Amino acid sequence: MPQSSSIHVAIIMDGNGRWAARRGLPRVAGHRAGAEAVRRVVEAAPDQGITALTLYAFSADNWKRPPGEVAALMRLFARHLRTETPRLVENGVRLEVVGRRDRLPAPLVAGITAVERATAPGGRLALRLAVDYSARWAIGAGVILPDVDLLIRTGGEQRLSDFLLWEAAYAELYFTDTMWPDFGAADLARALADFRTRQRRFGGLPEAAAG
Ligand code: FPP
């Protein structure tokens, strides 16, 4: 099976809280550093052959976190979308937010609408941000994204946590102990290099045996 030249990478961005705790900082400082990592990875992705990037920013289960942390995350998302819009437009990135919107704060929903409209012409990278996202919910609602080629999870855990369960049916999985705020272009390149060594058979036989 030839390797696809257009790669859909999905990332479970884990480890912000532990990154902060190790530095004696509040969890929200980890999320702020996580937002910097998002910027680095979005900017590096197109040059590494990635045409679609889906990032798990907030799961439907993350509402269980303390209200202060949830509110800080919502503000951070809104601010990040606003401040990043010009760079996204400049870099040809089309941003779409996937997940439920009816439980999000109104200013964030307005910000999402604005950034989606402004970046709609972007053709270099399809960036999807999963916010209040649950794969079980999405499957039930019939909201299905393109198949994922490579699914990365940072922060050392090895589970899917209700992210893209349908779309990752044949995804290659890559787990790293690197905490999300420390993740950058070189880490992304390492994950892709590993991905390119994988033999994807989709249930068929290896090419040599298929004749
Ligand atoms: C997981 O780390 C991270 C989140 C639940 C939030 C994701 C948010 C960001 C990456 C920052 C902002 C993103 C954007 C798009 C601006 P955790 O808090 O579960 O870490 P822990 O497992 O170490 O506690």
Coordinates of N, CA and C and ligand atoms in Angstrom, one line a residue:
M1 N 0.9 -1.2 0.0 CA 0.0 0.0 0.0 C 0.9 1.2 0.0
P2 N 0.9 2.1 -1.0 CA 1.7 3.3 -1.0 C 1.4 4.2 0.1
Q3 N 2.4 4.9 0.7 CA 2.1 5.9 1.7 C 1.4 7.0 1.1
S4 N 0.3 7.5 1.8 CA -0.4 8.6 1.3 C 0.5 9.9 1.3
S5 N 0.4 10.7 0.3 CA 1.2 11.9 0.3 C 0.4 13.0 1.1
S6 N -0.9 12.8 1.3 CA -1.6 13.8 2.1 C -2.0 13.1 3.5
I7 N -1.4 13.6 4.5 CA -1.5 12.9 5.8 C -2.5 13.7 6.8
H8 N -3.4 12.9 7.4 CA -4.2 13.5 8.4 C -3.7 13.0 9.8
V9 N -3.2 14.0 10.5 CA -2.7 13.7 11.8 C -3.7 14.2 12.9
A10 N -3.9 13.4 13.9 CA -4.7 13.8 15.0 C -3.9 13.7 16.3
I11 N -4.1 14.7 17.2 CA -3.3 14.7 18.4 C -4.1 14.9 19.6
I12 N -3.9 14.0 20.6 CA -4.4 14.1 22.0 C -3.4 14.8 22.8
M13 N -3.6 16.1 23.1 CA -2.6 17.0 23.7 C -2.7 16.8 25.2
D14 N -1.9 15.9 25.7 CA -2.0 15.6 27.2 C -0.7 16.0 27.9
G15 N -0.9 16.4 29.1 CA 0.3 16.7 30.0 C 0.5 18.1 30.4
N16 N -0.4 19.0 30.1 CA -0.3 20.4 30.5 C -0.2 20.6 32.0
G17 N -1.1 19.9 32.7 CA -1.2 20.0 34.1 C 0.1 19.5 34.8
R18 N 0.6 18.4 34.4 CA 1.8 17.8 35.0 C 3.0 18.7 34.6
W19 N 3.0 19.2 33.4 CA 4.1 20.1 33.0 C 4.2 21.3 34.0
A20 N 3.0 21.8 34.3 CA 2.9 23.0 35.2 C 3.3 22.6 36.6
A21 N 2.8 21.4 37.1 CA 3.0 21.0 38.5 C 4.5 20.8 38.7
R22 N 5.2 20.2 37.7 CA 6.7 20.0 37.8 C 7.5 21.3 38.0
R23 N 6.8 22.4 37.6 CA 7.5 23.7 37.7 C 6.9 24.5 38.8
G24 N 6.1 23.9 39.6 CA 5.4 24.6 40.7 C 4.5 25.7 40.3
L25 N 3.9 25.6 39.1 CA 3.0 26.6 38.5 C 1.6 26.1 38.6
P26 N 0.6 27.0 38.5 CA -0.8 26.6 38.4 C -1.1 25.9 37.1
R27 N -2.1 25.0 37.1 CA -2.4 24.2 35.9 C -2.6 25.1 34.7
V28 N -3.2 26.3 34.9 CA -3.5 27.1 33.8 C -2.3 27.6 33.1
A29 N -1.2 27.7 33.8 CA 0.1 28.1 33.2 C 0.5 27.0 32.2
G30 N 0.2 25.7 32.5 CA 0.5 24.6 31.6 C -0.4 24.7 30.4
H31 N -1.6 25.1 30.5 CA -2.5 25.3 29.4 C -2.0 26.4 28.5
R32 N -1.5 27.5 29.1 CA -1.0 28.6 28.3 C 0.2 28.2 27.5
A33 N 1.1 27.4 28.1 CA 2.3 26.8 27.4 C 1.8 25.9 26.4
G34 N 0.7 25.2 26.6 CA 0.1 24.3 25.6 C -0.4 25.0 24.4
A35 N -0.9 26.2 24.6 CA -1.3 27.0 23.5 C -0.2 27.4 22.6
E36 N 1.0 27.7 23.2 CA 2.2 28.0 22.4 C 2.6 26.7 21.6
A37 N 2.5 25.6 22.2 CA 2.8 24.3 21.5 C 1.8 24.2 20.3
V38 N 0.6 24.5 20.5 CA -0.4 24.4 19.4 C 0.1 25.3 18.2
R39 N 0.5 26.5 18.6 CA 1.0 27.4 17.5 C 2.2 26.8 16.7
R40 N 3.2 26.3 17.5 CA 4.4 25.7 16.9 C 4.0 24.6 15.9
V41 N 3.1 23.7 16.4 CA 2.8 22.5 15.6 C 1.9 22.9 14.4
V42 N 1.0 23.8 14.5 CA 0.2 24.3 13.4 C 1.2 24.9 12.3
E43 N 2.1 25.6 12.8 CA 3.0 26.3 11.8 C 4.0 25.3 11.1
A44 N 4.3 24.2 11.8 CA 5.3 23.2 11.3 C 4.6 22.2 10.4
A45 N 3.3 22.0 10.6 CA 2.6 20.8 10.0 C 2.7 20.8 8.5
P46 N 2.3 21.9 7.8 CA 2.3 21.8 6.3 C 3.6 21.5 5.7
D47 N 4.7 22.0 6.3 CA 6.0 21.7 5.7 C 6.4 20.2 5.9
Q48 N 5.7 19.6 6.8 CA 6.0 18.1 7.0 C 5.0 17.2 6.3
G49 N 4.3 17.8 5.3 CA 3.4 16.9 4.5 C 2.1 16.7 5.1
I50 N 1.8 17.4 6.2 CA 0.4 17.2 6.8 C -0.6 18.1 6.1
T51 N -1.7 17.6 5.7 CA -2.7 18.4 5.0 C -3.9 18.6 5.9
A52 N -4.0 17.7 6.9 CA -5.2 17.9 7.9 C -4.6 17.5 9.3
L53 N -5.0 18.4 10.2 CA -4.5 18.2 11.6 C -5.7 18.4 12.5
T54 N -6.0 17.4 13.3 CA -7.2 17.5 14.3 C -6.6 17.5 15.7
L55 N -6.9 18.5 16.5 CA -6.4 18.6 17.8 C -7.5 18.5 18.9
Y56 N -7.3 17.7 19.9 CA -8.3 17.5 20.9 C -8.0 18.5 22.0
A57 N -8.8 19.6 22.0 CA -8.6 20.7 23.0 C -9.4 20.5 24.2
F58 N -10.6 19.9 24.1 CA -11.5 19.9 25.3 C -12.5 18.8 25.0
S59 N -12.5 17.8 25.9 CA -13.4 16.6 25.7 C -14.7 16.9 26.4
A60 N -15.7 16.2 26.0 CA -17.0 16.4 26.7 C -16.9 16.0 28.2
D61 N -15.9 15.2 28.5 CA -15.8 14.8 29.9 C -14.9 15.8 30.7
N62 N -14.3 16.7 30.0 CA -13.5 17.8 30.7 C -14.3 18.7 31.4
W63 N -15.7 18.7 31.2 CA -16.5 19.6 32.0 C -16.5 19.2 33.5
K64 N -16.0 18.0 33.8 CA -15.9 17.5 35.2 C -14.8 18.2 36.0
R65 N -13.9 19.0 35.3 CA -12.8 19.6 36.0 C -13.3 20.8 36.8
P66 N -12.5 21.3 37.7 CA -13.0 22.4 38.5 C -13.4 23.6 37.7
P67 N -14.5 24.3 38.1 CA -15.1 25.4 37.2 C -14.0 26.5 36.9
G68 N -13.1 26.7 37.8 CA -12.1 27.8 37.5 C -11.2 27.3 36.4
E69 N -10.8 26.1 36.3 CA -10.0 25.6 35.2 C -10.7 25.6 33.9
V70 N -12.0 25.2 34.0 CA -12.8 25.1 32.7 C -12.9 26.6 32.2
A71 N -13.3 27.5 33.1 CA -13.5 28.9 32.6 C -12.2 29.4 32.0
A72 N -11.0 29.1 32.7 CA -9.7 29.6 32.1 C -9.5 29.0 30.8
L73 N -9.8 27.7 30.6 CA -9.6 27.1 29.3 C -10.5 27.8 28.2
M74 N -11.7 28.0 28.6 CA -12.6 28.7 27.6 C -12.1 30.0 27.2
R75 N -11.6 30.8 28.2 CA -11.1 32.1 27.9 C -9.8 32.0 27.0
L76 N -9.0 31.0 27.3 CA -7.8 30.8 26.5 C -8.1 30.4 25.1
F77 N -9.1 29.6 24.9 CA -9.5 29.2 23.5 C -9.9 30.4 22.8
A78 N -10.8 31.2 23.4 CA -11.3 32.4 22.7 C -10.2 33.4 22.4
R79 N -9.3 33.6 23.3 CA -8.2 34.5 23.1 C -7.3 34.0 22.0
H80 N -7.0 32.7 22.1 CA -6.0 32.1 21.1 C -6.6 32.2 19.7
L81 N -7.9 31.9 19.5 CA -8.5 32.0 18.2 C -8.4 33.4 17.7
R82 N -8.7 34.4 18.6 CA -8.7 35.8 18.1 C -7.3 36.2 17.7
T83 N -6.3 35.9 18.6 CA -5.0 36.4 18.3 C -4.3 35.7 17.1
E84 N -4.7 34.4 16.9 CA -4.1 33.6 15.9 C -4.7 33.8 14.5
T85 N -5.9 34.4 14.4 CA -6.6 34.5 13.1 C -5.7 35.0 12.0
P86 N -5.0 36.2 12.2 CA -4.2 36.7 11.1 C -3.1 35.8 10.6
R87 N -2.5 35.1 11.6 CA -1.4 34.1 11.2 C -2.0 32.9 10.4
L88 N -3.2 32.5 10.9 CA -3.8 31.4 10.2 C -4.2 31.7 8.8
V89 N -4.7 32.9 8.6 CA -5.1 33.4 7.2 C -3.8 33.5 6.4
E90 N -2.8 34.1 6.9 CA -1.5 34.3 6.2 C -0.9 32.9 5.8
N91 N -1.1 31.9 6.6 CA -0.5 30.6 6.4 C -1.4 29.7 5.6
G92 N -2.5 30.1 5.2 CA -3.4 29.3 4.4 C -4.1 28.2 5.2
V93 N -4.3 28.4 6.5 CA -4.9 27.4 7.4 C -6.4 27.7 7.5
R94 N -7.1 26.6 7.2 CA -8.6 26.7 7.4 C -8.9 26.1 8.7
L95 N -9.5 26.9 9.6 CA -9.8 26.3 10.9 C -11.3 26.0 11.1
E96 N -11.6 24.9 11.6 CA -13.0 24.5 11.9 C -13.0 23.9 13.3
V97 N -14.0 24.3 14.1 CA -14.1 23.7 15.4 C -15.2 22.6 15.4
V98 N -14.8 21.4 15.9 CA -15.7 20.3 15.9 C -16.1 20.0 17.3
G99 N -17.4 19.5 17.5 CA -17.9 19.2 18.8 C -19.2 20.0 19.0
R100 N -19.7 19.9 20.2 CA -21.0 20.6 20.5 C -20.7 22.0 20.8
R101 N -21.6 22.9 20.4 CA -21.4 24.3 20.6 C -22.4 24.8 21.6
D102 N -23.5 24.1 21.9 CA -24.6 24.6 22.7 C -24.2 24.8 24.2
R103 N -23.1 24.2 24.6 CA -22.7 24.3 26.0 C -21.5 25.3 26.2
L104 N -21.0 25.9 25.1 CA -19.9 26.8 25.1 C -20.3 28.2 25.5
P105 N -19.5 29.0 26.2 CA -19.8 30.4 26.5 C -20.0 31.1 25.2
A106 N -21.0 32.1 25.2 CA -21.4 32.8 24.0 C -20.2 33.5 23.3
P107 N -19.3 34.2 24.1 CA -18.1 34.9 23.5 C -17.3 33.9 22.7
L108 N -17.1 32.7 23.2 CA -16.3 31.7 22.5 C -17.0 31.3 21.2
V109 N -18.3 31.0 21.3 CA -19.0 30.7 20.1 C -18.9 31.8 19.0
A110 N -19.0 33.0 19.4 CA -18.9 34.1 18.5 C -17.5 34.1 17.9
G111 N -16.5 33.9 18.7 CA -15.1 33.8 18.2 C -14.9 32.7 17.2
I112 N -15.5 31.6 17.5 CA -15.4 30.4 16.6 C -16.0 30.8 15.2
T113 N -17.2 31.4 15.3 CA -17.8 31.7 14.0 C -16.9 32.7 13.2
A114 N -16.3 33.7 13.9 CA -15.5 34.7 13.2 C -14.3 34.0 12.6
V115 N -13.6 33.2 13.4 CA -12.3 32.6 12.8 C -12.6 31.6 11.7
E116 N -13.7 30.9 11.8 CA -14.1 30.0 10.7 C -14.4 30.7 9.4
R117 N -15.1 31.8 9.6 CA -15.4 32.6 8.4 C -14.1 33.2 7.8
A118 N -13.2 33.8 8.6 CA -12.0 34.4 8.2 C -11.1 33.5 7.5
T119 N -11.0 32.2 8.0 CA -10.0 31.3 7.5 C -10.6 30.4 6.4
A120 N -11.9 30.5 6.1 CA -12.5 29.6 5.1 C -11.8 29.4 3.8
P121 N -11.1 30.4 3.2 CA -10.4 30.2 1.9 C -9.1 29.4 2.1
G122 N -8.6 29.2 3.3 CA -7.3 28.5 3.4 C -7.3 27.1 2.8
G123 N -6.2 26.9 2.0 CA -6.2 25.6 1.3 C -4.9 24.8 1.7
R124 N -4.1 25.3 2.6 CA -2.8 24.6 2.8 C -2.9 23.6 3.9
L125 N -3.8 23.9 4.9 CA -3.9 22.9 6.0 C -5.4 23.0 6.5
A126 N -6.0 21.8 6.7 CA -7.3 21.8 7.3 C -7.1 21.5 8.8
L127 N -7.3 22.6 9.6 CA -7.0 22.4 11.0 C -8.4 22.3 11.7
R128 N -8.5 21.2 12.5 CA -9.8 21.1 13.2 C -9.5 21.0 14.7
L129 N -10.2 21.8 15.4 CA -10.0 21.9 16.9 C -11.2 21.2 17.5
A130 N -11.0 20.2 18.3 CA -12.2 19.5 18.9 C -12.4 20.1 20.3
V131 N -13.6 20.7 20.4 CA -13.9 21.4 21.7 C -15.3 20.9 22.1
D132 N -15.4 20.5 23.4 CA -16.6 19.8 23.8 C -16.9 18.6 22.9
Y133 N -15.9 17.9 22.7 CA -16.0 16.8 21.7 C -16.1 15.4 22.4
S134 N -16.9 14.5 21.8 CA -17.0 13.2 22.3 C -17.2 12.3 21.0
A135 N -16.3 11.4 20.8 CA -16.5 10.6 19.5 C -17.8 9.8 19.5
R136 N -18.2 9.3 20.7 CA -19.5 8.6 20.8 C -20.6 9.5 20.4
W137 N -20.5 10.7 20.9 CA -21.6 11.7 20.5 C -21.5 12.0 19.0
A138 N -20.3 12.2 18.5 CA -20.2 12.5 17.1 C -20.7 11.4 16.2
I139 N -20.4 10.2 16.5 CA -20.9 9.0 15.8 C -22.4 9.0 15.8
G140 N -23.0 9.2 16.9 CA -24.4 9.2 17.1 C -25.1 10.3 16.3
A141 N -24.4 11.5 16.2 CA -24.9 12.6 15.5 C -24.6 12.6 14.0
G142 N -23.8 11.6 13.6 CA -23.4 11.4 12.2 C -22.4 12.5 11.7
V143 N -21.6 13.0 12.7 CA -20.6 14.0 12.4 C -19.2 13.2 12.2
I144 N -18.9 12.9 11.0 CA -17.7 12.0 10.8 C -16.7 12.8 10.0
L145 N -15.4 12.7 10.4 CA -14.4 13.5 9.8 C -13.6 12.5 8.8
P146 N -12.7 13.0 8.0 CA -11.8 12.1 7.2 C -11.1 11.1 8.1
D147 N -10.7 10.0 7.5 CA -10.0 9.0 8.2 C -8.6 9.6 8.7
V148 N -8.3 9.1 9.9 CA -7.0 9.6 10.5 C -5.9 8.6 10.1
D149 N -4.7 9.2 9.6 CA -3.6 8.3 9.3 C -2.7 8.0 10.5
L150 N -2.5 9.1 11.3 CA -1.6 9.0 12.4 C -2.2 9.7 13.6
L151 N -2.3 8.9 14.7 CA -2.9 9.5 15.9 C -1.8 9.5 17.0
I152 N -1.5 10.7 17.4 CA -0.4 11.0 18.4 C -1.0 11.3 19.8
R153 N -0.5 10.7 20.8 CA -0.9 11.1 22.2 C 0.3 11.5 23.0
T154 N 0.4 12.7 23.5 CA 1.5 13.1 24.4 C 1.2 12.7 25.8
G155 N 2.2 12.9 26.7 CA 1.9 12.9 28.1 C 1.9 11.5 28.7
G156 N 2.3 10.5 27.9 CA 2.6 9.1 28.5 C 1.4 8.2 28.6
E157 N 0.2 8.7 28.5 CA -0.9 7.7 28.7 C -1.1 7.1 27.3
Q158 N -1.7 5.9 27.3 CA -1.9 5.2 26.1 C -3.4 4.8 25.9
R159 N -4.2 5.7 25.7 CA -5.7 5.5 25.5 C -6.2 6.5 24.5
L160 N -7.4 6.3 24.0 CA -8.0 7.2 23.0 C -9.0 8.2 23.6
S161 N -9.5 7.9 24.8 CA -10.3 8.9 25.6 C -11.4 9.5 24.7
D162 N -12.2 8.7 24.0 CA -13.4 9.1 23.3 C -13.0 10.1 22.2
F163 N -11.9 10.0 21.5 CA -11.4 10.9 20.4 C -11.4 10.1 19.1
L164 N -12.2 10.6 18.1 CA -12.1 10.0 16.8 C -12.1 8.5 16.7
L165 N -13.0 7.9 17.4 CA -13.1 6.4 17.5 C -13.3 5.8 16.1
W166 N -14.2 6.5 15.4 CA -14.6 5.9 14.0 C -13.5 6.2 13.0
E167 N -13.0 7.4 13.0 CA -12.0 7.9 12.0 C -10.6 7.2 12.2
A168 N -10.4 6.8 13.4 CA -9.1 6.2 13.7 C -9.1 4.6 13.6
A169 N -10.1 4.1 12.8 CA -10.2 2.7 12.7 C -8.9 2.0 12.2
Y170 N -8.2 2.7 11.3 CA -7.0 2.2 10.7 C -5.8 3.1 11.0
A171 N -5.9 4.0 11.9 CA -4.9 4.9 12.2 C -3.7 4.2 12.8
E172 N -2.5 4.7 12.5 CA -1.3 4.2 13.2 C -1.2 5.0 14.5
L173 N -0.9 4.4 15.6 CA -0.9 5.0 16.9 C 0.5 5.3 17.4
Y174 N 0.7 6.5 17.9 CA 2.1 6.9 18.4 C 1.9 7.6 19.7
F175 N 2.6 7.0 20.7 CA 2.5 7.5 22.1 C 3.9 8.0 22.5
T176 N 3.9 9.2 23.1 CA 5.2 9.7 23.6 C 5.0 10.2 25.0
D177 N 6.1 10.1 25.8 CA 6.1 10.6 27.2 C 6.2 12.2 27.2
T178 N 6.6 12.8 26.1 CA 6.7 14.2 26.1 C 5.4 14.9 26.5
M179 N 5.5 15.9 27.4 CA 4.3 16.6 27.9 C 4.0 17.6 26.7
W180 N 2.7 17.8 26.5 CA 2.3 18.6 25.4 C 3.0 20.0 25.3
P181 N 3.2 20.7 26.4 CA 3.8 22.0 26.3 C 5.3 22.0 25.8
D182 N 5.9 20.8 25.9 CA 7.3 20.6 25.4 C 7.3 20.1 23.9
F183 N 6.1 19.8 23.3 CA 6.1 19.2 22.0 C 6.3 20.3 20.9
G184 N 7.1 20.0 19.9 CA 7.4 21.0 18.9 C 7.6 20.3 17.5
A185 N 8.1 21.1 16.6 CA 8.3 20.7 15.2 C 9.2 19.4 15.2
A186 N 10.2 19.3 16.0 CA 11.1 18.1 15.9 C 10.4 16.9 16.4
D187 N 9.5 17.1 17.4 CA 8.8 15.9 17.9 C 7.8 15.4 16.9
L188 N 7.2 16.4 16.2 CA 6.2 16.1 15.1 C 6.9 15.3 14.0
A189 N 8.1 15.8 13.7 CA 8.9 15.1 12.6 C 9.3 13.7 13.0
R190 N 9.6 13.5 14.3 CA 10.0 12.2 14.8 C 8.7 11.2 14.7
A191 N 7.6 11.7 15.0 CA 6.4 10.9 15.0 C 6.1 10.5 13.5
L192 N 6.3 11.5 12.6 CA 6.0 11.2 11.2 C 7.1 10.2 10.6
A193 N 8.3 10.4 11.1 CA 9.4 9.5 10.6 C 9.0 8.0 11.0
D194 N 8.5 7.9 12.2 CA 8.1 6.6 12.7 C 6.9 6.1 11.9
F195 N 5.9 7.0 11.6 CA 4.8 6.6 10.8 C 5.2 6.1 9.5
R196 N 6.2 6.7 8.9 CA 6.6 6.3 7.5 C 7.3 4.9 7.5
T197 N 7.7 4.4 8.7 CA 8.2 3.1 8.7 C 7.1 2.0 8.9
R198 N 5.9 2.4 9.1 CA 4.8 1.5 9.4 C 4.3 0.9 8.0
Q199 N 4.0 -0.4 8.1 CA 3.5 -0.9 6.8 C 2.0 -1.0 7.0
R200 N 1.3 -0.2 6.3 CA -0.2 -0.1 6.5 C -0.9 -1.1 5.5
R201 N -1.6 -2.0 6.0 CA -2.1 -3.1 5.2 C -3.7 -3.0 5.1
F202 N -4.3 -2.3 6.0 CA -5.8 -2.2 6.0 C -6.4 -3.5 5.9
G203 N -5.9 -4.5 6.5 CA -6.5 -5.9 6.5 C -6.1 -6.7 5.3
G204 N -5.3 -6.1 4.4 CA -4.8 -6.9 3.2 C -3.5 -7.6 3.6
L205 N -2.8 -7.9 2.5 CA -1.5 -8.6 2.7 C -0.4 -7.6 2.4
P206 N 0.9 -7.8 2.9 CA 2.0 -6.9 2.5 C 2.2 -7.1 1.0
E207 N 2.7 -6.0 0.4 CA 2.8 -6.0 -1.1 C 3.6 -7.2 -1.6
A208 N 4.6 -7.6 -0.9 CA 5.5 -8.7 -1.4 C 4.7 -10.0 -1.5
A209 N 3.7 -10.1 -0.6 CA 3.0 -11.4 -0.5 C 1.7 -11.4 -1.4
A210 N 1.4 -10.2 -1.9 CA 0.1 -10.1 -2.5 C -0.1 -10.6 -3.9
G211 N 1.1 -10.7 -4.6 CA 1.2 -11.1 -6.0 C 0.2 -12.2 -6.4
Ligands
FPP1 C1 -4.6 18.0 28.6 O1 -3.7 18.2 29.7 C2 -5.0 19.3 28.0 C3 -6.2 19.8 28.0 C4 -7.4 19.1 28.7 C5 -6.5 21.1 27.4 C6 -5.9 21.3 26.0 C7 -5.6 22.7 25.9 C8 -4.5 23.1 25.3 C9 -3.5 22.3 24.7 C10 -4.1 24.5 25.5 C11 -4.9 25.5 24.6 C12 -5.3 25.0 23.3 C13 -5.7 25.9 22.4 C14 -6.3 25.3 21.1 C15 -5.5 27.3 22.5 P1 -4.1 17.9 31.1 O2 -4.6 19.2 31.8 O3 -5.1 16.8 31.1 O4 -2.7 17.5 31.7 P2 -2.4 16.5 32.9 O5 -2.9 15.1 32.4 O6 -1.0 16.6 33.0 O7 -3.2 16.9 34.1

